[in-house]
C-alpha cells in the first residue's frame, strides 16, 4: 500500500491509515481528508471529532514479549505458564511511560493516547487477564499523565478492548 514511501513519510502514512481504521472501529465521526499530521512538539495528529479539534499521540505496543506470551499460551494457559506475566504487561507499561514523559505543545488539548497493536499482535484473550488484574496500576499511570483519553486498539481484530477517559467525547445531540 505504501511501497514507494520511506522513513518519516512511511511512518506518517502508516499512522494515518491506522488512525482512520481506529476511528471506524470506535465510531468517531472524522473526515479522513481533514486529519492533520503534525511535527513535535505537537502530538502525531489533529482531527475534528464531532466538530471539535482533538489531538492524538500514537504509540505502537512492542510485540516481542507478547509474541512469546502467545506462543507459550498455545501450549497452556498464560496464567499457568512459566512466562512471567510481567512479560505481557511490560509492552503496555513501557509505551505509556514513554509517551507520558514526552513534552507536548500546551495548546494540544484535548489530548488522547492511542496505543495500537498491529504486527504480530496477540489476541485480546491473551492479555485481558493481566490487564484486568493490574487495572488499578494502569488507571493510576493514566490519571498521572497529560492525556484526557487512552485507547488500546487491537488493529488485527479491528476492536478497542480498553479505553480510559477523564472527559467525555460526545456526539452532537440529534
mmCIF file of N, CA, C and O in Angstrom, residues 20-21 25 31 43 72 80 88 92 95 97 99 105 112-113 123 125 131 133-134 146 151 155 173:
data_model
loop_
_atom_site.group_PDB
_atom_site.id
_atom_site.type_symbol
_atom_site.label_atom_id
_atom_site.label_comp_id
_atom_site.label_asym_id
_atom_site.label_seq_id
_atom_site.Cartn_x
_atom_site.Cartn_y
_atom_site.Cartn_z
ATOM 1 N N UNK A 20 -7.347 6.142 10.866
ATOM 2 C CA UNK A 20 -8.627 6.065 10.156
ATOM 3 C C UNK A 20 -9.335 4.755 10.513
ATOM 4 O O UNK A 20 -10.544 4.738 10.779
ATOM 5 N N UNK A 21 -8.596 3.655 10.576
ATOM 6 C CA UNK A 21 -9.202 2.375 10.955
ATOM 7 C C UNK A 21 -9.695 2.407 12.405
ATOM 8 O O UNK A 21 -10.759 1.881 12.723
ATOM 9 N N UNK A 25 -13.542 1.867 13.808
ATOM 10 C CA UNK A 25 -13.868 0.888 14.854
ATOM 11 C C UNK A 25 -14.521 1.557 16.062
ATOM 12 O O UNK A 25 -15.402 0.976 16.693
ATOM 13 N N UNK A 31 -13.401 13.078 9.279
ATOM 14 C CA UNK A 31 -13.212 13.083 7.833
ATOM 15 C C UNK A 31 -11.739 12.763 7.591
ATOM 16 O O UNK A 31 -10.871 13.574 7.936
ATOM 17 N N UNK A 43 1.506 16.634 19.228
ATOM 18 C CA UNK A 43 1.246 15.190 19.111
ATOM 19 C C UNK A 43 1.258 14.783 17.639
ATOM 20 O O UNK A 43 1.371 15.633 16.756
ATOM 21 N N UNK A 72 3.611 -19.319 24.212
ATOM 22 C CA UNK A 72 3.500 -20.091 25.443
ATOM 23 C C UNK A 72 2.042 -20.460 25.712
ATOM 24 O O UNK A 72 1.746 -21.568 26.148
ATOM 25 N N UNK A 80 -1.078 -19.939 33.857
ATOM 26 C CA UNK A 80 -0.377 -21.095 34.412
ATOM 27 C C UNK A 80 1.000 -21.303 33.794
ATOM 28 O O UNK A 80 1.677 -22.256 34.116
ATOM 29 N N UNK A 88 4.078 -9.822 29.622
ATOM 30 C CA UNK A 88 2.916 -9.396 28.853
ATOM 31 C C UNK A 88 2.570 -7.951 29.196
ATOM 32 O O UNK A 88 2.185 -7.166 28.340
ATOM 33 N N UNK A 92 2.888 -2.759 27.369
ATOM 34 C CA UNK A 92 1.898 -1.712 27.619
ATOM 35 C C UNK A 92 2.457 -0.650 28.558
ATOM 36 O O UNK A 92 2.366 0.546 28.290
ATOM 37 N N UNK A 95 5.286 1.679 26.935
ATOM 38 C CA UNK A 95 4.867 2.684 25.956
ATOM 39 C C UNK A 95 4.077 3.795 26.640
ATOM 40 O O UNK A 95 4.228 4.973 26.302
ATOM 41 N N UNK A 97 4.528 4.821 29.732
ATOM 42 C CA UNK A 97 5.546 5.612 30.436
ATOM 43 C C UNK A 97 6.313 6.517 29.465
ATOM 44 O O UNK A 97 6.530 7.696 29.740
ATOM 45 N N UNK A 99 5.372 7.695 26.501
ATOM 46 C CA UNK A 99 4.518 8.769 25.970
ATOM 47 C C UNK A 99 4.128 9.764 27.061
ATOM 48 O O UNK A 99 3.980 10.955 26.789
ATOM 49 N N UNK A 105 3.035 20.320 22.947
ATOM 50 C CA UNK A 105 2.633 21.728 22.900
ATOM 51 C C UNK A 105 1.457 21.933 23.857
ATOM 52 O O UNK A 105 0.523 21.131 23.881
ATOM 53 N N UNK A 112 -5.346 12.729 23.368
ATOM 54 C CA UNK A 112 -5.571 11.293 23.558
ATOM 55 C C UNK A 112 -4.310 10.510 23.230
ATOM 56 O O UNK A 112 -3.549 10.894 22.340
ATOM 57 N N UNK A 113 -4.136 9.417 23.940
ATOM 58 C CA UNK A 113 -3.068 8.462 23.636
ATOM 59 C C UNK A 113 -3.727 7.247 23.016
ATOM 60 O O UNK A 113 -4.561 6.586 23.644
ATOM 61 N N UNK A 123 -4.050 -11.931 20.459
ATOM 62 C CA UNK A 123 -5.479 -11.691 20.606
ATOM 63 C C UNK A 123 -5.732 -11.158 22.002
ATOM 64 O O UNK A 123 -4.985 -11.437 22.942
ATOM 65 N N UNK A 125 -7.679 -11.975 24.220
ATOM 66 C CA UNK A 125 -7.838 -13.018 25.230
ATOM 67 C C UNK A 125 -6.510 -13.360 25.910
ATOM 68 O O UNK A 125 -6.499 -13.786 27.067
ATOM 69 N N UNK A 131 -4.412 -7.494 32.203
ATOM 70 C CA UNK A 131 -4.894 -6.113 32.234
ATOM 71 C C UNK A 131 -5.947 -5.977 33.327
ATOM 72 O O UNK A 131 -5.950 -5.012 34.095
ATOM 73 N N UNK A 133 -6.199 -7.814 36.023
ATOM 74 C CA UNK A 133 -5.510 -7.950 37.306
ATOM 75 C C UNK A 133 -4.795 -6.657 37.701
ATOM 76 O O UNK A 133 -4.714 -6.311 38.869
ATOM 77 N N UNK A 134 -4.267 -5.927 36.730
ATOM 78 C CA UNK A 134 -3.484 -4.717 37.017
ATOM 79 C C UNK A 134 -4.222 -3.435 36.652
ATOM 80 O O UNK A 134 -3.598 -2.412 36.421
ATOM 81 N N UNK A 146 -0.661 13.351 31.039
ATOM 82 C CA UNK A 146 -1.247 14.550 30.429
ATOM 83 C C UNK A 146 -2.445 14.210 29.547
ATOM 84 O O UNK A 146 -3.094 15.101 29.021
ATOM 85 N N UNK A 151 -6.672 4.823 24.623
ATOM 86 C CA UNK A 151 -7.309 3.690 23.942
ATOM 87 C C UNK A 151 -6.250 2.669 23.584
ATOM 88 O O UNK A 151 -5.122 3.021 23.241
ATOM 89 N N UNK A 155 -5.530 -3.673 16.216
ATOM 90 C CA UNK A 155 -5.797 -3.492 14.787
ATOM 91 C C UNK A 155 -6.047 -4.815 14.078
ATOM 92 O O UNK A 155 -6.838 -4.871 13.135
ATOM 93 N N UNK A 173 -25.972 16.171 19.804
ATOM 94 C CA UNK A 173 -27.347 15.716 20.023
ATOM 95 C C UNK A 173 -28.121 15.819 18.723
ATOM 96 O O UNK A 173 -28.004 16.782 17.990
#
